[in-house]
mmCIF file of C-alpha atoms in Angstrom:
data_model
loop_
_atom_site.group_PDB
_atom_site.id
_atom_site.type_symbol
_atom_site.label_atom_id
_atom_site.label_comp_id
_atom_site.label_asym_id
_atom_site.label_seq_id
_atom_site.Cartn_x
_atom_site.Cartn_y
_atom_site.Cartn_z
ATOM 1 C CA UNK A 1 -178.465 -97.725 -210.792
ATOM 2 C CA UNK A 2 -179.590 -99.720 -207.724
ATOM 3 C CA UNK A 3 -183.235 -99.028 -208.178
ATOM 4 C CA UNK A 4 -185.439 -101.941 -207.148
ATOM 5 C CA UNK A 5 -182.768 -103.709 -205.094
ATOM 6 C CA UNK A 6 -183.821 -104.816 -201.612
ATOM 7 C CA UNK A 7 -182.646 -102.992 -198.485
ATOM 8 C CA UNK A 8 -181.492 -106.261 -196.899
ATOM 9 C CA UNK A 9 -179.630 -109.099 -198.586
ATOM 10 C CA UNK A 10 -179.089 -112.304 -196.613
ATOM 11 C CA UNK A 11 -176.644 -115.039 -197.734
ATOM 12 C CA UNK A 12 -176.916 -118.330 -195.808
ATOM 13 C CA UNK A 13 -173.966 -120.735 -196.057
ATOM 14 C CA UNK A 14 -174.148 -124.364 -194.894
ATOM 15 C CA UNK A 15 -170.596 -125.114 -193.849
ATOM 16 C CA UNK A 16 -168.980 -125.937 -190.547
ATOM 17 C CA UNK A 17 -167.187 -123.046 -188.879
ATOM 18 C CA UNK A 18 -165.348 -122.513 -185.551
ATOM 19 C CA UNK A 19 -165.365 -118.668 -185.889
ATOM 20 C CA UNK A 20 -166.887 -115.983 -188.024
ATOM 21 C CA UNK A 21 -165.603 -112.533 -188.746
ATOM 22 C CA UNK A 22 -166.747 -109.292 -190.365
ATOM 23 C CA UNK A 23 -163.881 -107.003 -191.257
ATOM 24 C CA UNK A 24 -162.636 -104.118 -193.356
ATOM 25 C CA UNK A 25 -159.077 -103.201 -194.270
ATOM 26 C CA UNK A 26 -157.757 -102.602 -190.749
ATOM 27 C CA UNK A 27 -160.404 -103.755 -188.220
ATOM 28 C CA UNK A 28 -162.301 -106.965 -187.457
ATOM 29 C CA UNK A 29 -165.187 -108.169 -185.377
ATOM 30 C CA UNK A 30 -164.951 -111.922 -184.759
ATOM 31 C CA UNK A 31 -167.004 -114.478 -182.763
ATOM 32 C CA UNK A 32 -165.398 -117.782 -181.710
ATOM 33 C CA UNK A 33 -167.038 -120.810 -180.056
ATOM 34 C CA UNK A 34 -165.838 -124.064 -178.518
ATOM 35 C CA UNK A 35 -168.533 -125.725 -180.657
ATOM 36 C CA UNK A 36 -168.438 -126.043 -184.409
ATOM 37 C CA UNK A 37 -171.322 -124.184 -185.985
ATOM 38 C CA UNK A 38 -173.302 -126.049 -188.670
ATOM 39 C CA UNK A 39 -173.497 -122.962 -190.817
ATOM 40 C CA UNK A 40 -173.412 -119.163 -190.854
ATOM 41 C CA UNK A 41 -175.230 -116.282 -192.407
ATOM 42 C CA UNK A 42 -174.322 -112.821 -193.660
ATOM 43 C CA UNK A 43 -176.663 -109.895 -193.894
ATOM 44 C CA UNK A 44 -175.873 -106.770 -195.901
ATOM 45 C CA UNK A 45 -177.920 -103.550 -195.404
ATOM 46 C CA UNK A 46 -178.158 -101.159 -198.268
ATOM 47 C CA UNK A 47 -178.007 -97.402 -197.855
ATOM 48 C CA UNK A 48 -181.468 -96.468 -199.295
ATOM 49 C CA UNK A 49 -180.624 -92.750 -199.387
ATOM 50 C CA UNK A 50 -178.263 -93.346 -202.350
ATOM 51 C CA UNK A 51 -179.221 -94.122 -205.873
ATOM 52 C CA UNK A 52 -176.158 -96.351 -206.369
ATOM 53 C CA UNK A 53 -175.644 -99.530 -204.308
ATOM 54 C CA UNK A 54 -173.664 -98.747 -201.136
ATOM 55 C CA UNK A 55 -173.573 -100.647 -197.863
ATOM 56 C CA UNK A 56 -174.672 -98.989 -194.672
ATOM 57 C CA UNK A 57 -174.127 -102.090 -192.509
ATOM 58 C CA UNK A 58 -172.908 -105.639 -192.565
ATOM 59 C CA UNK A 59 -173.667 -108.346 -189.934
ATOM 60 C CA UNK A 60 -173.145 -112.126 -189.562
ATOM 61 C CA UNK A 61 -174.168 -114.902 -187.229
ATOM 62 C CA UNK A 62 -173.177 -118.504 -186.514
ATOM 63 C CA UNK A 63 -175.875 -121.163 -186.576
ATOM 64 C CA UNK A 64 -175.588 -124.083 -184.173
ATOM 65 C CA UNK A 65 -177.421 -127.376 -184.340
ATOM 66 C CA UNK A 66 -179.793 -128.187 -181.451
ATOM 67 C CA UNK A 67 -178.470 -130.517 -178.802
ATOM 68 C CA UNK A 68 -180.402 -132.727 -176.368
ATOM 69 C CA UNK A 69 -179.552 -132.393 -172.733
ATOM 70 C CA UNK A 70 -180.395 -135.367 -170.518
ATOM 71 C CA UNK A 71 -182.341 -134.878 -167.316
ATOM 72 C CA UNK A 72 -180.188 -133.224 -164.684
ATOM 73 C CA UNK A 73 -177.491 -132.832 -167.269
ATOM 74 C CA UNK A 74 -175.821 -129.684 -168.484
ATOM 75 C CA UNK A 75 -174.322 -128.312 -171.644
ATOM 76 C CA UNK A 76 -171.996 -125.396 -171.981
ATOM 77 C CA UNK A 77 -171.126 -123.355 -175.035
ATOM 78 C CA UNK A 78 -168.414 -120.716 -174.662
ATOM 79 C CA UNK A 79 -168.356 -117.806 -177.120
ATOM 80 C CA UNK A 80 -165.456 -115.299 -177.302
ATOM 81 C CA UNK A 81 -165.547 -112.008 -179.107
ATOM 82 C CA UNK A 82 -162.684 -110.122 -180.611
ATOM 83 C CA UNK A 83 -163.382 -106.541 -181.717
ATOM 84 C CA UNK A 84 -160.366 -104.490 -182.671
ATOM 85 C CA UNK A 85 -157.518 -103.926 -185.141
ATOM 86 C CA UNK A 86 -156.195 -106.640 -187.467
ATOM 87 C CA UNK A 87 -152.916 -106.777 -185.675
ATOM 88 C CA UNK A 88 -151.074 -110.049 -186.224
ATOM 89 C CA UNK A 89 -149.503 -110.225 -182.767
ATOM 90 C CA UNK A 90 -152.968 -109.810 -181.123
ATOM 91 C CA UNK A 91 -154.743 -112.319 -183.284
ATOM 92 C CA UNK A 92 -152.013 -114.898 -182.700
ATOM 93 C CA UNK A 93 -152.714 -114.836 -178.956
ATOM 94 C CA UNK A 94 -155.869 -116.824 -179.457
ATOM 95 C CA UNK A 95 -155.956 -120.574 -179.551
ATOM 96 C CA UNK A 96 -153.758 -121.659 -182.498
ATOM 97 C CA UNK A 97 -156.404 -124.260 -183.504
ATOM 98 C CA UNK A 98 -158.851 -121.466 -184.209
ATOM 99 C CA UNK A 99 -156.494 -119.917 -186.746
ATOM 100 C CA UNK A 100 -158.066 -116.485 -186.263
ATOM 101 C CA UNK A 101 -154.984 -114.849 -187.758
ATOM 102 C CA UNK A 102 -156.349 -116.016 -191.157
ATOM 103 C CA UNK A 103 -158.483 -112.922 -191.179
ATOM 104 C CA UNK A 104 -155.327 -111.124 -192.346
ATOM 105 C CA UNK A 105 -155.799 -112.846 -195.737
ATOM 106 C CA UNK A 106 -152.089 -112.968 -196.551
ATOM 107 C CA UNK A 107 -152.747 -115.609 -199.200
ATOM 108 C CA UNK A 108 -150.543 -118.540 -200.181
ATOM 109 C CA UNK A 109 -147.417 -116.800 -198.839
ATOM 110 C CA UNK A 110 -148.939 -116.395 -195.378
ATOM 111 C CA UNK A 111 -145.930 -117.972 -193.612
ATOM 112 C CA UNK A 112 -143.630 -115.467 -195.261
ATOM 113 C CA UNK A 113 -145.877 -112.522 -194.338
ATOM 114 C CA UNK A 114 -145.882 -113.679 -190.726
ATOM 115 C CA UNK A 115 -142.085 -113.375 -190.733
ATOM 116 C CA UNK A 116 -142.078 -109.959 -192.410
ATOM 117 C CA UNK A 117 -144.573 -108.287 -190.031
ATOM 118 C CA UNK A 118 -142.554 -108.790 -186.808
ATOM 119 C CA UNK A 119 -139.376 -107.872 -188.688
ATOM 120 C CA UNK A 120 -140.956 -104.621 -189.873
ATOM 121 C CA UNK A 121 -142.137 -103.913 -186.355
ATOM 122 C CA UNK A 122 -138.645 -104.704 -184.972
ATOM 123 C CA UNK A 123 -137.157 -102.062 -187.289
ATOM 124 C CA UNK A 124 -139.877 -99.615 -186.206
ATOM 125 C CA UNK A 125 -138.969 -100.216 -182.566
ATOM 126 C CA UNK A 126 -135.354 -99.178 -183.317
ATOM 127 C CA UNK A 127 -136.294 -96.167 -185.468
ATOM 128 C CA UNK A 128 -139.979 -95.107 -184.934
ATOM 129 C CA UNK A 129 -140.598 -94.246 -188.552
ATOM 130 C CA UNK A 130 -142.359 -96.779 -190.835
ATOM 131 C CA UNK A 131 -140.889 -95.178 -193.957
ATOM 132 C CA UNK A 132 -137.373 -95.930 -192.707
ATOM 133 C CA UNK A 133 -138.530 -99.302 -191.334
ATOM 134 C CA UNK A 134 -139.761 -100.293 -194.805
ATOM 135 C CA UNK A 135 -136.419 -99.158 -196.346
ATOM 136 C CA UNK A 136 -134.453 -101.193 -193.759
ATOM 137 C CA UNK A 137 -136.656 -104.236 -194.424
ATOM 138 C CA UNK A 138 -136.038 -103.901 -198.146
ATOM 139 C CA UNK A 139 -132.283 -103.635 -197.589
ATOM 140 C CA UNK A 140 -132.405 -106.750 -195.403
ATOM 141 C CA UNK A 141 -134.212 -108.661 -198.137
ATOM 142 C CA UNK A 142 -131.700 -107.516 -200.699
ATOM 143 C CA UNK A 143 -128.754 -108.522 -198.433
ATOM 144 C CA UNK A 144 -130.340 -112.006 -197.844
ATOM 145 C CA UNK A 145 -130.723 -112.454 -201.577
ATOM 146 C CA UNK A 146 -127.322 -111.059 -202.536
ATOM 147 C CA UNK A 147 -125.702 -114.460 -203.117
ATOM 148 C CA UNK A 148 -128.437 -115.318 -205.642
ATOM 149 C CA UNK A 149 -128.376 -111.881 -207.188
ATOM 150 C CA UNK A 150 -124.583 -112.043 -207.499
ATOM 151 C CA UNK A 151 -124.801 -115.499 -209.160
ATOM 152 C CA UNK A 152 -127.423 -114.146 -211.590
ATOM 153 C CA UNK A 153 -125.214 -111.202 -212.474
ATOM 154 C CA UNK A 154 -122.233 -113.466 -213.140
ATOM 155 C CA UNK A 155 -124.413 -115.741 -215.259
ATOM 156 C CA UNK A 156 -125.720 -112.807 -217.321
ATOM 157 C CA UNK A 157 -122.108 -111.654 -217.825
ATOM 158 C CA UNK A 158 -121.028 -115.061 -219.137
ATOM 159 C CA UNK A 159 -124.101 -115.205 -221.367
ATOM 160 C CA UNK A 160 -123.154 -111.853 -222.805
ATOM 161 C CA UNK A 161 -119.652 -113.072 -223.541
ATOM 162 C CA UNK A 162 -120.739 -116.042 -225.525
ATOM 163 C CA UNK A 163 -123.465 -114.241 -227.510
ATOM 164 C CA UNK A 164 -121.221 -113.751 -230.583
ATOM 165 C CA UNK A 165 -120.711 -117.580 -230.730
ATOM 166 C CA UNK A 166 -124.461 -118.166 -230.328
ATOM 167 C CA UNK A 167 -125.238 -115.759 -233.166
ATOM 168 C CA UNK A 168 -122.704 -117.493 -235.363
ATOM 169 C CA UNK A 169 -124.311 -120.813 -234.749
ATOM 170 C CA UNK A 170 -127.801 -119.345 -235.494
ATOM 171 C CA UNK A 171 -126.515 -118.159 -238.844
ATOM 172 C CA UNK A 172 -124.780 -121.476 -239.615
ATOM 173 C CA UNK A 173 -127.631 -123.741 -238.608
ATOM 174 C CA UNK A 174 -130.646 -121.628 -239.326
ATOM 175 C CA UNK A 175 -132.169 -124.404 -241.403
ATOM 176 C CA UNK A 176 -131.421 -127.164 -238.887
ATOM 177 C CA UNK A 177 -133.075 -126.326 -235.493
ATOM 178 C CA UNK A 178 -132.055 -129.674 -233.959
ATOM 179 C CA UNK A 179 -128.405 -129.215 -234.761
ATOM 180 C CA UNK A 180 -128.528 -125.589 -233.570
ATOM 181 C CA UNK A 181 -129.948 -126.751 -230.223
ATOM 182 C CA UNK A 182 -127.196 -129.342 -229.807
ATOM 183 C CA UNK A 183 -124.397 -127.033 -230.683
ATOM 184 C CA UNK A 184 -125.813 -124.266 -228.443
ATOM 185 C CA UNK A 185 -125.932 -126.572 -225.393
ATOM 186 C CA UNK A 186 -122.419 -127.699 -226.240
ATOM 187 C CA UNK A 187 -121.248 -124.086 -225.940
ATOM 188 C CA UNK A 188 -123.117 -123.717 -222.727
ATOM 189 C CA UNK A 189 -121.400 -126.776 -221.302
ATOM 190 C CA UNK A 190 -117.965 -125.741 -222.582
ATOM 191 C CA UNK A 191 -118.269 -122.302 -220.917
ATOM 192 C CA UNK A 192 -120.126 -123.633 -217.818
ATOM 193 C CA UNK A 193 -123.106 -121.459 -218.435
ATOM 194 C CA UNK A 194 -126.669 -122.194 -217.330
ATOM 195 C CA UNK A 195 -129.149 -120.034 -219.211
ATOM 196 C CA UNK A 196 -131.704 -120.502 -216.406
ATOM 197 C CA UNK A 197 -129.282 -119.268 -213.703
ATOM 198 C CA UNK A 198 -129.961 -115.595 -214.579
ATOM 199 C CA UNK A 199 -133.799 -116.072 -214.291
ATOM 200 C CA UNK A 200 -134.084 -118.336 -211.280
ATOM 201 C CA UNK A 201 -132.883 -115.826 -208.626
ATOM 202 C CA UNK A 202 -135.461 -113.303 -209.781
ATOM 203 C CA UNK A 203 -138.241 -116.001 -209.625
ATOM 204 C CA UNK A 204 -137.222 -116.904 -206.103
ATOM 205 C CA UNK A 205 -137.539 -113.284 -204.981
ATOM 206 C CA UNK A 206 -141.038 -112.786 -206.451
ATOM 207 C CA UNK A 207 -142.822 -114.490 -203.445
ATOM 208 C CA UNK A 208 -140.923 -112.157 -201.070
ATOM 209 C CA UNK A 209 -142.151 -109.051 -202.926
ATOM 210 C CA UNK A 210 -145.688 -110.440 -203.076
ATOM 211 C CA UNK A 211 -145.628 -111.054 -199.332
ATOM 212 C CA UNK A 212 -144.170 -107.636 -198.710
ATOM 213 C CA UNK A 213 -146.964 -106.063 -200.740
ATOM 214 C CA UNK A 214 -149.588 -107.931 -198.782
ATOM 215 C CA UNK A 215 -148.037 -106.893 -195.505
ATOM 216 C CA UNK A 216 -147.910 -103.214 -196.449
ATOM 217 C CA UNK A 217 -151.487 -103.327 -197.653
ATOM 218 C CA UNK A 218 -152.995 -105.086 -194.623
ATOM 219 C CA UNK A 219 -150.955 -104.243 -191.539
ATOM 220 C CA UNK A 220 -152.839 -101.953 -189.160
ATOM 221 C CA UNK A 221 -149.515 -100.587 -187.941
ATOM 222 C CA UNK A 222 -149.247 -98.621 -191.210
ATOM 223 C CA UNK A 223 -152.638 -96.960 -190.765
ATOM 224 C CA UNK A 224 -152.067 -93.178 -190.991
ATOM 225 C CA UNK A 225 -148.321 -93.782 -191.254
#
């Protein structure tokens, strides 16, 4: 229950900022200035007609420090507004120093996401169906990683072939772990097998799939698709 909670909640934050944005999954309202703000403030309005806590509105404002203007002097502060879809190509048209495209919240693999979005849109331009575009993007990723996948498959095959020898060693040196480890690595070297080779390609692909998930979750192009 949300009984007793205030209709308005204000959260002041004392931290320098060049821009401020309020957004949802697909749309954003952002204010940018040529001055750095000394802080900003968020205000959440609660829907009082509901028993549970639910927002009816969210607002934010930048807070600038006072400046002294000398006699006959002037001071200019320019503020720009962006109100629209969270479309990467549109956000990147703003001054690169502002980094407004960070509202996409792609996370630590942001650079990879920024490659996947135009690639996805490129496939859509060829075949205007995002389902097919996602399939083609997946195929492209698989093709690019085929050398690693092939190497992993070959390594798994070799590991399978030497498993009888490994089991024999495990039975022979079950009471001597150090000797077992030495003999096991000797078999690996003799057969030119790297036990990590079958895992590494999969680990390398994980960032790509995380980035792809973030793109499919956040890209406004997929709204209603």
